[in-house]
PDB file of C-alpha atoms in Angstrom:
ATOM      1  CA  MET A  23    -171.256  -2.476 -30.702  1.00  0.00           C
ATOM      2  CA  ASN A  24    -170.219   0.093 -28.138  1.00  0.00           C
ATOM      3  CA  LEU A  25    -172.147  -0.795 -25.002  1.00  0.00           C
ATOM      4  CA  THR A  26    -170.035   1.614 -22.995  1.00  0.00           C
ATOM      5  CA  LYS A  27    -171.682   4.503 -24.814  1.00  0.00           C
ATOM      6  CA  LYS A  28    -175.163   3.021 -24.587  1.00  0.00           C
ATOM      7  CA  PHE A  29    -175.368   1.864 -21.005  1.00  0.00           C
ATOM      8  CA  ILE A  30    -172.193   1.710 -18.980  1.00  0.00           C
ATOM      9  CA  LEU A  31    -171.203   5.380 -18.967  1.00  0.00           C
ATOM     10  CA  PRO A  32    -174.723   6.751 -18.363  1.00  0.00           C
ATOM     11  CA  LEU A  33    -175.068   4.307 -15.496  1.00  0.00           C
ATOM     12  CA  GLY A  34    -171.562   5.146 -14.287  1.00  0.00           C
ATOM     13  CA  LEU A  35    -172.345   8.855 -14.085  1.00  0.00           C
ATOM     14  CA  ALA A  36    -175.453   8.175 -12.055  1.00  0.00           C
ATOM     15  CA  LEU A  37    -173.521   5.923  -9.713  1.00  0.00           C
ATOM     16  CA  LEU A  38    -170.743   8.471  -9.438  1.00  0.00           C
ATOM     17  CA  VAL A  39    -173.255  11.014  -8.136  1.00  0.00           C
ATOM     18  CA  GLY A  40    -174.582   8.410  -5.725  1.00  0.00           C
ATOM     19  CA  GLY A  41    -171.051   7.607  -4.643  1.00  0.00           C
ATOM     20  CA  GLY A  42    -170.450  11.270  -3.880  1.00  0.00           C
ATOM     21  CA  ILE A  43    -173.455  11.320  -1.577  1.00  0.00           C
ATOM     22  CA  HIS A  44    -172.240   8.180   0.183  1.00  0.00           C
ATOM     23  CA  PHE A  45    -168.734   9.604   0.561  1.00  0.00           C
ATOM     24  CA  LYS A  46    -170.050  12.775   2.190  1.00  0.00           C
ATOM     25  CA  GLN A  47    -172.187  10.773   4.594  1.00  0.00           C
ATOM     26  CA  THR A  48    -169.217   8.571   5.475  1.00  0.00           C
ATOM     27  CA  ALA A  49    -166.936  11.557   6.029  1.00  0.00           C
ATOM     28  CA  ILE A  50    -169.491  13.203   8.326  1.00  0.00           C
ATOM     29  CA  SER A  51    -170.038  10.041  10.342  1.00  0.00           C
ATOM     30  CA  MET A  52    -166.289   9.585  10.803  1.00  0.00           C
ATOM     31  CA  ALA A  53    -165.606  13.167  11.886  1.00  0.00           C
ATOM     32  CA  PRO A  54    -166.380  12.736  15.631  1.00  0.00           C
ATOM     33  CA  THR A  55    -164.206   9.625  15.806  1.00  0.00           C
ATOM     34  CA  ALA A  56    -161.283  11.380  14.144  1.00  0.00           C
ATOM     35  CA  ALA A  57    -161.595  14.316  16.528  1.00  0.00           C
ATOM     36  CA  MET A  58    -161.213  11.993  19.506  1.00  0.00           C
ATOM     37  CA  HIS A  59    -157.747  10.869  18.457  1.00  0.00           C
ATOM     38  CA  LYS A  60    -154.568  12.884  18.393  1.00  0.00           C
ATOM     39  CA  PRO A  61    -152.668  12.990  15.074  1.00  0.00           C
ATOM     40  CA  ARG A  62    -149.954  10.362  14.774  1.00  0.00           C
ATOM     41  CA  LYS A  63    -146.385  11.520  14.681  1.00  0.00           C
ATOM     42  CA  ALA A  64    -144.736  11.548  11.276  1.00  0.00           C
ATOM     43  CA  GLY A  65    -142.330   8.734  10.476  1.00  0.00           C
ATOM     44  CA  VAL A  66    -142.302   4.994  11.074  1.00  0.00           C
ATOM     45  CA  THR A  67    -140.567   3.153  13.887  1.00  0.00           C
ATOM     46  CA  PRO A  68    -138.090   0.353  13.083  1.00  0.00           C
ATOM     47  CA  LYS A  69    -140.564  -2.224  14.469  1.00  0.00           C
ATOM     48  CA  GLU A  70    -143.351  -0.893  12.254  1.00  0.00           C
ATOM     49  CA  ALA A  71    -141.070  -0.963   9.213  1.00  0.00           C
ATOM     50  CA  LEU A  72    -140.038  -4.549   9.986  1.00  0.00           C
ATOM     51  CA  PHE A  73    -143.682  -5.612  10.399  1.00  0.00           C
ATOM     52  CA  GLU A  74    -144.592  -3.965   7.101  1.00  0.00           C
ATOM     53  CA  ARG A  75    -141.722  -5.689   5.288  1.00  0.00           C
ATOM     54  CA  THR A  76    -142.043  -9.161   6.790  1.00  0.00           C
ATOM     55  CA  VAL A  77    -145.812  -9.529   7.319  1.00  0.00           C
ATOM     56  CA  ILE A  78    -147.977  -6.984   5.524  1.00  0.00           C
ATOM     57  CA  ARG A  79    -146.289  -6.958   2.103  1.00  0.00           C
ATOM     58  CA  PRO A  80    -145.869 -10.769   1.790  1.00  0.00           C
ATOM     59  CA  LEU A  81    -149.517 -11.217   2.811  1.00  0.00           C
ATOM     60  CA  ALA A  82    -150.654  -8.696   0.190  1.00  0.00           C
ATOM     61  CA  ASP A  83    -148.509 -10.380  -2.478  1.00  0.00           C
ATOM     62  CA  LYS A  84    -149.891 -13.803  -1.561  1.00  0.00           C
ATOM     63  CA  THR A  85    -153.466 -12.504  -1.721  1.00  0.00           C
ATOM     64  CA  GLU A  86    -152.877 -10.993  -5.149  1.00  0.00           C
ATOM     65  CA  LYS A  87    -151.320 -14.191  -6.500  1.00  0.00           C
ATOM     66  CA  SER A  88    -154.214 -16.291  -5.198  1.00  0.00           C
ATOM     67  CA  LYS A  89    -156.792 -14.284  -7.145  1.00  0.00           C
ATOM     68  CA  THR A  90    -158.477 -16.086 -10.003  1.00  0.00           C
ATOM     69  CA  ARG A  91    -158.315 -14.806 -13.569  1.00  0.00           C
ATOM     70  CA  LEU A  92    -161.820 -13.364 -13.252  1.00  0.00           C
ATOM     71  CA  GLN A  93    -161.053 -11.668  -9.946  1.00  0.00           C
ATOM     72  CA  LYS A  94    -157.976 -10.016 -11.444  1.00  0.00           C
ATOM     73  CA  LEU A  95    -159.955  -8.839 -14.475  1.00  0.00           C
ATOM     74  CA  MET A  96    -162.736  -7.453 -12.264  1.00  0.00           C
ATOM     75  CA  SER A  97    -160.261  -5.687  -9.969  1.00  0.00           C
ATOM     76  CA  GLN A  98    -158.446  -4.123 -12.898  1.00  0.00           C
ATOM     77  CA  GLU A  99    -161.606  -2.853 -14.585  1.00  0.00           C
ATOM     78  CA  THR A 100    -163.357  -1.534 -11.481  1.00  0.00           C
ATOM     79  CA  ALA A 101    -160.187   0.391 -10.600  1.00  0.00           C
ATOM     80  CA  THR A 102    -160.272   2.224 -13.949  1.00  0.00           C
ATOM     81  CA  LEU A 103    -164.043   2.391 -14.535  1.00  0.00           C
ATOM     82  CA  TYR A 104    -164.288   6.172 -14.306  1.00  0.00           C
ATOM     83  CA  SER A 105    -160.789   6.986 -15.544  1.00  0.00           C
ATOM     84  CA  VAL A 106    -160.470   9.720 -18.164  1.00  0.00           C
ATOM     85  CA  ASN A 107    -156.887   8.803 -19.060  1.00  0.00           C
ATOM     86  CA  ILE A 108    -157.645   5.594 -20.939  1.00  0.00           C
ATOM     87  CA  ASP A 109    -158.065   5.033 -24.663  1.00  0.00           C
ATOM     88  CA  TRP A 110    -161.430   3.311 -24.354  1.00  0.00           C
ATOM     89  CA  LYS A 111    -161.582   2.386 -28.020  1.00  0.00           C
ATOM     90  CA  SER A 112    -158.481   0.205 -27.861  1.00  0.00           C
ATOM     91  CA  ARG A 113    -159.360  -0.926 -24.337  1.00  0.00           C
ATOM     92  CA  GLU A 114    -162.732  -2.182 -25.544  1.00  0.00           C
ATOM     93  CA  ALA A 115    -161.022  -4.474 -28.057  1.00  0.00           C
ATOM     94  CA  GLU A 116    -158.882  -5.909 -25.260  1.00  0.00           C
ATOM     95  CA  LEU A 117    -161.936  -6.442 -23.057  1.00  0.00           C
ATOM     96  CA  ILE A 118    -163.842  -8.204 -25.825  1.00  0.00           C
ATOM     97  CA  SER A 119    -160.908 -10.586 -26.223  1.00  0.00           C
ATOM     98  CA  ALA A 120    -160.727 -11.187 -22.456  1.00  0.00           C
ATOM     99  CA  ALA A 121    -164.504 -11.652 -22.130  1.00  0.00           C
ATOM    100  CA  ARG A 122    -164.625 -14.222 -24.915  1.00  0.00           C
ATOM    101  CA  GLN A 123    -162.016 -16.346 -23.160  1.00  0.00           C
ATOM    102  CA  LEU A 124    -164.134 -16.657 -20.015  1.00  0.00           C
ATOM    103  CA  LYS A 125    -165.425 -20.122 -19.182  1.00  0.00           C
ATOM    104  CA  LYS A 126    -168.995 -21.131 -18.310  1.00  0.00           C
ATOM    105  CA  ASP A 127    -168.457 -21.004 -14.539  1.00  0.00           C
ATOM    106  CA  GLU A 128    -166.876 -17.549 -14.820  1.00  0.00           C
ATOM    107  CA  LEU A 129    -169.831 -16.260 -16.843  1.00  0.00           C
ATOM    108  CA  ILE A 130    -172.180 -17.625 -14.177  1.00  0.00           C
ATOM    109  CA  GLN A 131    -170.137 -15.791 -11.533  1.00  0.00           C
ATOM    110  CA  LEU A 132    -170.542 -12.560 -13.503  1.00  0.00           C
ATOM    111  CA  GLY A 133    -174.301 -13.071 -13.557  1.00  0.00           C
ATOM    112  CA  ASP A 134    -174.301 -13.584  -9.798  1.00  0.00           C
ATOM    113  CA  ILE A 135    -172.392 -10.314  -9.353  1.00  0.00           C
ATOM    114  CA  VAL A 136    -174.898  -8.414 -11.512  1.00  0.00           C
ATOM    115  CA  LEU A 137    -177.879  -9.792  -9.569  1.00  0.00           C
ATOM    116  CA  ASN A 138    -176.369  -9.337  -6.103  1.00  0.00           C
ATOM    117  CA  ARG A 139    -178.585  -6.625  -4.602  1.00  0.00           C
ATOM    118  CA  THR A 140    -176.059  -5.850  -1.852  1.00  0.00           C
ATOM    119  CA  GLY A 141    -173.031  -5.831  -4.174  1.00  0.00           C
ATOM    120  CA  ARG A 142    -170.945  -2.872  -5.252  1.00  0.00           C
ATOM    121  CA  SER A 143    -172.317  -0.839  -8.143  1.00  0.00           C
ATOM    122  CA  ASP A 144    -168.973  -0.585  -9.937  1.00  0.00           C
ATOM    123  CA  GLU A 145    -168.562  -4.376  -9.864  1.00  0.00           C
ATOM    124  CA  LYS A 146    -172.087  -4.863 -11.229  1.00  0.00           C
ATOM    125  CA  THR A 147    -171.373  -2.415 -14.040  1.00  0.00           C
ATOM    126  CA  VAL A 148    -168.141  -4.167 -15.052  1.00  0.00           C
ATOM    127  CA  ALA A 149    -169.723  -7.627 -14.771  1.00  0.00           C
ATOM    128  CA  SER A 150    -172.635  -6.514 -16.960  1.00  0.00           C
ATOM    129  CA  TYR A 151    -170.232  -5.131 -19.549  1.00  0.00           C
ATOM    130  CA  LEU A 152    -168.126  -8.299 -19.664  1.00  0.00           C
ATOM    131  CA  LEU A 153    -171.236 -10.449 -20.096  1.00  0.00           C
ATOM    132  CA  ALA A 154    -172.369  -8.282 -22.989  1.00  0.00           C
ATOM    133  CA  MET A 155    -168.950  -8.674 -24.615  1.00  0.00           C
ATOM    134  CA  ALA A 156    -168.703 -12.452 -24.097  1.00  0.00           C
ATOM    135  CA  GLY A 157    -170.847 -13.450 -27.080  1.00  0.00           C
ATOM    136  CA  GLU A 158    -173.035 -16.520 -27.530  1.00  0.00           C
ATOM    137  CA  PRO A 159    -171.687 -18.522 -24.532  1.00  0.00           C
ATOM    138  CA  ALA A 160    -173.088 -15.812 -22.226  1.00  0.00           C
ATOM    139  CA  ARG A 161    -176.634 -16.095 -23.627  1.00  0.00           C
ATOM    140  CA  PRO A 162    -178.106 -18.191 -20.747  1.00  0.00           C
ATOM    141  CA  VAL A 163    -176.700 -15.776 -18.164  1.00  0.00           C
ATOM    142  CA  LEU A 164    -177.853 -12.712 -20.117  1.00  0.00           C
ATOM    143  CA  ARG A 165    -181.353 -14.179 -20.278  1.00  0.00           C
ATOM    144  CA  LYS A 166    -181.311 -14.875 -16.533  1.00  0.00           C
ATOM    145  CA  VAL A 167    -180.306 -11.269 -15.821  1.00  0.00           C
ATOM    146  CA  ALA A 168    -182.866  -9.825 -18.238  1.00  0.00           C
ATOM    147  CA  ILE A 169    -185.832 -11.757 -16.836  1.00  0.00           C
ATOM    148  CA  SER A 170    -184.904 -11.300 -13.175  1.00  0.00           C
ATOM    149  CA  PRO A 171    -187.437  -9.140 -11.305  1.00  0.00           C
ATOM    150  CA  ILE A 172    -186.701  -5.525 -10.453  1.00  0.00           C
ATOM    151  CA  GLU A 173    -187.100  -5.609  -6.701  1.00  0.00           C
ATOM    152  CA  THR A 174    -186.636  -1.927  -5.858  1.00  0.00           C
ATOM    153  CA  LYS A 175    -189.962  -0.085  -5.880  1.00  0.00           C
ATOM    154  CA  SER A 176    -190.241   3.556  -6.876  1.00  0.00           C
ATOM    155  CA  ASP A 177    -191.105   6.037  -4.134  1.00  0.00           C
ATOM    156  CA  GLY A 178    -192.222   8.743  -6.562  1.00  0.00           C
ATOM    157  CA  ASP A 179    -189.138  10.923  -6.025  1.00  0.00           C
ATOM    158  CA  PRO A 180    -186.861  10.753  -9.107  1.00  0.00           C
ATOM    159  CA  HIS A 181    -183.897  12.056  -7.088  1.00  0.00           C
ATOM    160  CA  SER A 182    -184.149   9.671  -4.134  1.00  0.00           C
ATOM    161  CA  VAL A 183    -181.753   6.857  -3.273  1.00  0.00           C
ATOM    162  CA  LEU A 184    -184.494   4.357  -4.103  1.00  0.00           C
ATOM    163  CA  ALA A 185    -184.940   5.900  -7.550  1.00  0.00           C
ATOM    164  CA  MET A 186    -181.209   5.622  -8.230  1.00  0.00           C
ATOM    165  CA  LYS A 187    -181.208   2.002  -7.072  1.00  0.00           C
ATOM    166  CA  ARG A 188    -184.146   1.169  -9.331  1.00  0.00           C
ATOM    167  CA  ALA A 189    -182.484   2.951 -12.261  1.00  0.00           C
ATOM    168  CA  GLU A 190    -179.391   0.805 -11.713  1.00  0.00           C
ATOM    169  CA  GLU A 191    -181.467  -2.386 -11.786  1.00  0.00           C
ATOM    170  CA  VAL A 192    -183.220  -1.271 -14.985  1.00  0.00           C
ATOM    171  CA  ASN A 193    -179.919  -0.357 -16.652  1.00  0.00           C
ATOM    172  CA  LEU A 194    -178.358  -3.727 -15.877  1.00  0.00           C
ATOM    173  CA  ARG A 195    -181.304  -5.522 -17.451  1.00  0.00           C
ATOM    174  CA  ALA A 196    -181.305  -3.130 -20.400  1.00  0.00           C
ATOM    175  CA  SER A 197    -177.662  -3.995 -21.039  1.00  0.00           C
ATOM    176  CA  ALA A 198    -178.560  -7.701 -21.082  1.00  0.00           C
ATOM    177  CA  ILE A 199    -181.450  -7.088 -23.514  1.00  0.00           C
ATOM    178  CA  ALA A 200    -179.187  -5.105 -25.845  1.00  0.00           C
ATOM    179  CA  ALA A 201    -176.628  -7.921 -25.746  1.00  0.00           C
ATOM    180  CA  ILE A 202    -179.321 -10.482 -26.638  1.00  0.00           C
ATOM    181  CA  ASP A 203    -180.410  -8.210 -29.489  1.00  0.00           C
ATOM    182  CA  GLU A 204    -176.822  -8.138 -30.744  1.00  0.00           C
ATOM    183  CA  LEU A 205    -176.697 -11.944 -30.618  1.00  0.00           C
ATOM    184  CA  SER A 206    -179.810 -12.036 -32.810  1.00  0.00           C
ATOM    185  CA  ARG A 207    -177.667 -11.035 -35.798  1.00  0.00           C
ATOM    186  CA  LYS A 208    -176.225 -14.565 -35.877  1.00  0.00           C
ATOM    187  CA  ASN A 209    -178.893 -16.522 -34.032  1.00  0.00           C
ATOM    188  CA  PRO A 210    -182.271 -14.768 -34.405  1.00  0.00           C
ATOM    189  CA  GLN A 211    -184.390 -17.762 -33.371  1.00  0.00           C
ATOM    190  CA  ALA A 212    -182.638 -18.148 -30.012  1.00  0.00           C
ATOM    191  CA  SER A 213    -182.968 -14.407 -29.365  1.00  0.00           C
ATOM    192  CA  LEU A 214    -186.642 -14.559 -30.363  1.00  0.00           C
ATOM    193  CA  GLN A 215    -187.251 -17.091 -27.594  1.00  0.00           C
ATOM    194  CA  ASP A 216    -185.231 -15.084 -25.080  1.00  0.00           C
ATOM    195  CA  LEU A 217    -187.030 -11.833 -25.888  1.00  0.00           C
ATOM    196  CA  ALA A 218    -190.440 -13.480 -25.639  1.00  0.00           C
ATOM    197  CA  ALA A 219    -189.513 -14.734 -22.147  1.00  0.00           C
ATOM    198  CA  ILE A 220    -188.263 -11.284 -21.127  1.00  0.00           C
ATOM    199  CA  ARG A 221    -191.441  -9.674 -22.430  1.00  0.00           C
ATOM    200  CA  ARG A 222    -193.515 -11.960 -20.212  1.00  0.00           C
ATOM    201  CA  ALA A 223    -191.294 -11.398 -17.175  1.00  0.00           C
ATOM    202  CA  GLN A 224    -190.707  -7.637 -17.227  1.00  0.00           C
ATOM    203  CA  SER A 225    -193.331  -4.927 -16.730  1.00  0.00           C
ATOM    204  CA  ASP A 226    -191.025  -1.902 -16.765  1.00  0.00           C
ATOM    205  CA  PRO A 227    -192.123   0.268 -19.742  1.00  0.00           C
ATOM    206  CA  SER A 228    -188.600   1.100 -20.907  1.00  0.00           C
ATOM    207  CA  LEU A 229    -187.550  -2.567 -20.942  1.00  0.00           C
ATOM    208  CA  GLN A 230    -190.778  -3.557 -22.690  1.00  0.00           C
ATOM    209  CA  HIS A 231    -190.072  -0.912 -25.328  1.00  0.00           C
ATOM    210  CA  MET A 232    -186.565  -2.231 -25.916  1.00  0.00           C
ATOM    211  CA  VAL A 233    -187.834  -5.802 -26.240  1.00  0.00           C
ATOM    212  CA  MET A 234    -190.486  -4.769 -28.767  1.00  0.00           C
ATOM    213  CA  ILE A 235    -187.948  -2.947 -30.953  1.00  0.00           C
ATOM    214  CA  SER A 236    -185.693  -5.999 -30.990  1.00  0.00           C
ATOM    215  CA  LEU A 237    -188.599  -8.355 -31.746  1.00  0.00           C
ATOM    216  CA  ILE A 238    -189.807  -6.178 -34.627  1.00  0.00           C
ATOM    217  CA  GLY A 239    -186.310  -6.202 -36.111  1.00  0.00           C
ATOM    218  CA  ILE A 240    -186.180 -10.001 -36.049  1.00  0.00           C
ATOM    219  CA  GLU A 241    -189.691 -10.321 -37.493  1.00  0.00           C
ATOM    220  CA  GLN A 242    -188.742  -7.914 -40.292  1.00  0.00           C
ATOM    221  CA  GLY A 243    -185.645  -9.962 -41.100  1.00  0.00           C
ATOM    222  CA  ARG A 244    -183.403  -7.165 -39.771  1.00  0.00           C
ATOM    223  CA  PRO A 245    -182.054  -8.480 -36.445  1.00  0.00           C
ATOM    224  CA  GLY A 246    -180.055  -6.059 -34.336  1.00  0.00           C
ATOM    225  CA  LYS A 247    -182.646  -3.298 -34.721  1.00  0.00           C
ATOM    226  CA  LEU A 248    -182.478  -2.368 -31.036  1.00  0.00           C
ATOM    227  CA  ASN A 249    -178.748  -1.674 -31.198  1.00  0.00           C
ATOM    228  CA  ARG A 250    -179.163   0.392 -34.366  1.00  0.00           C
ATOM    229  CA  TRP A 251    -181.913   2.352 -32.623  1.00  0.00           C
ATOM    230  CA  LEU A 252    -179.737   2.927 -29.553  1.00  0.00           C
ATOM    231  CA  GLU A 253    -176.882   4.183 -31.718  1.00  0.00           C
ATOM    232  CA  GLN A 254    -179.225   6.635 -33.424  1.00  0.00           C
ATOM    233  CA  VAL A 255    -180.667   7.804 -30.095  1.00  0.00           C
ATOM    234  CA  ALA A 256    -177.118   8.363 -28.802  1.00  0.00           C
ATOM    235  CA  GLY A 257    -176.405  10.412 -31.921  1.00  0.00           C
ATOM    236  CA  ASN A 258    -179.720  12.304 -31.697  1.00  0.00           C
ATOM    237  CA  GLY A 259    -180.934  10.659 -34.885  1.00  0.00           C
ATOM    238  CA  GLU A 260    -184.264   9.086 -35.685  1.00  0.00           C
ATOM    239  CA  ALA A 261    -184.833   5.378 -35.182  1.00  0.00           C
ATOM    240  CA  GLN A 262    -185.369   3.236 -38.213  1.00  0.00           C
TER     241      GLN A 262
END
């Protein structure tokens, strides 16, 4: 199952565009402040070098060492989220292995990151991906994400900031639904209950459509139908 292709990269591209807008706004807002200060002289004084060596670097090293396993994994993946110089096929195998070693409290933390409305988009994307890769232990968290309400309301403009925010919320829940569909291959009854709960909780048409496809697959004795459909859509094929 390649969830990167299905959800993460499409979402990443949208967020990248949004990030560009934010960067431009930040640069503009900083321009007057920068103009008020004279450029610093090149070079570093002996005192500055000593401070860097004895205070700044040890503090940075201590901070890095104090990071938890999950924090290190999140930092590493957010730093390379949009990199084009990575073999994603082999990297995905490594991430699956890392995700399946995560403990219950770490999976709960990932869910909290995904549902944090004021959190960073890149962190939400990585957290959603890791949850989808974590397998059966992540089921309760995936269900919580999938049934959580979409709080951003549409303003009618598909290119607005609000529309992008809503699209992000929908994508994160879609990723959770696809992961629950994948889990239905081994545990269809548990997924059946999860999908029924999601169907009652979500009114978004695209999420409802995904839930129905997954439910039909289970009822037909062919669990995993949603993921097969997504693969065919990605390849411009017809759903079966």
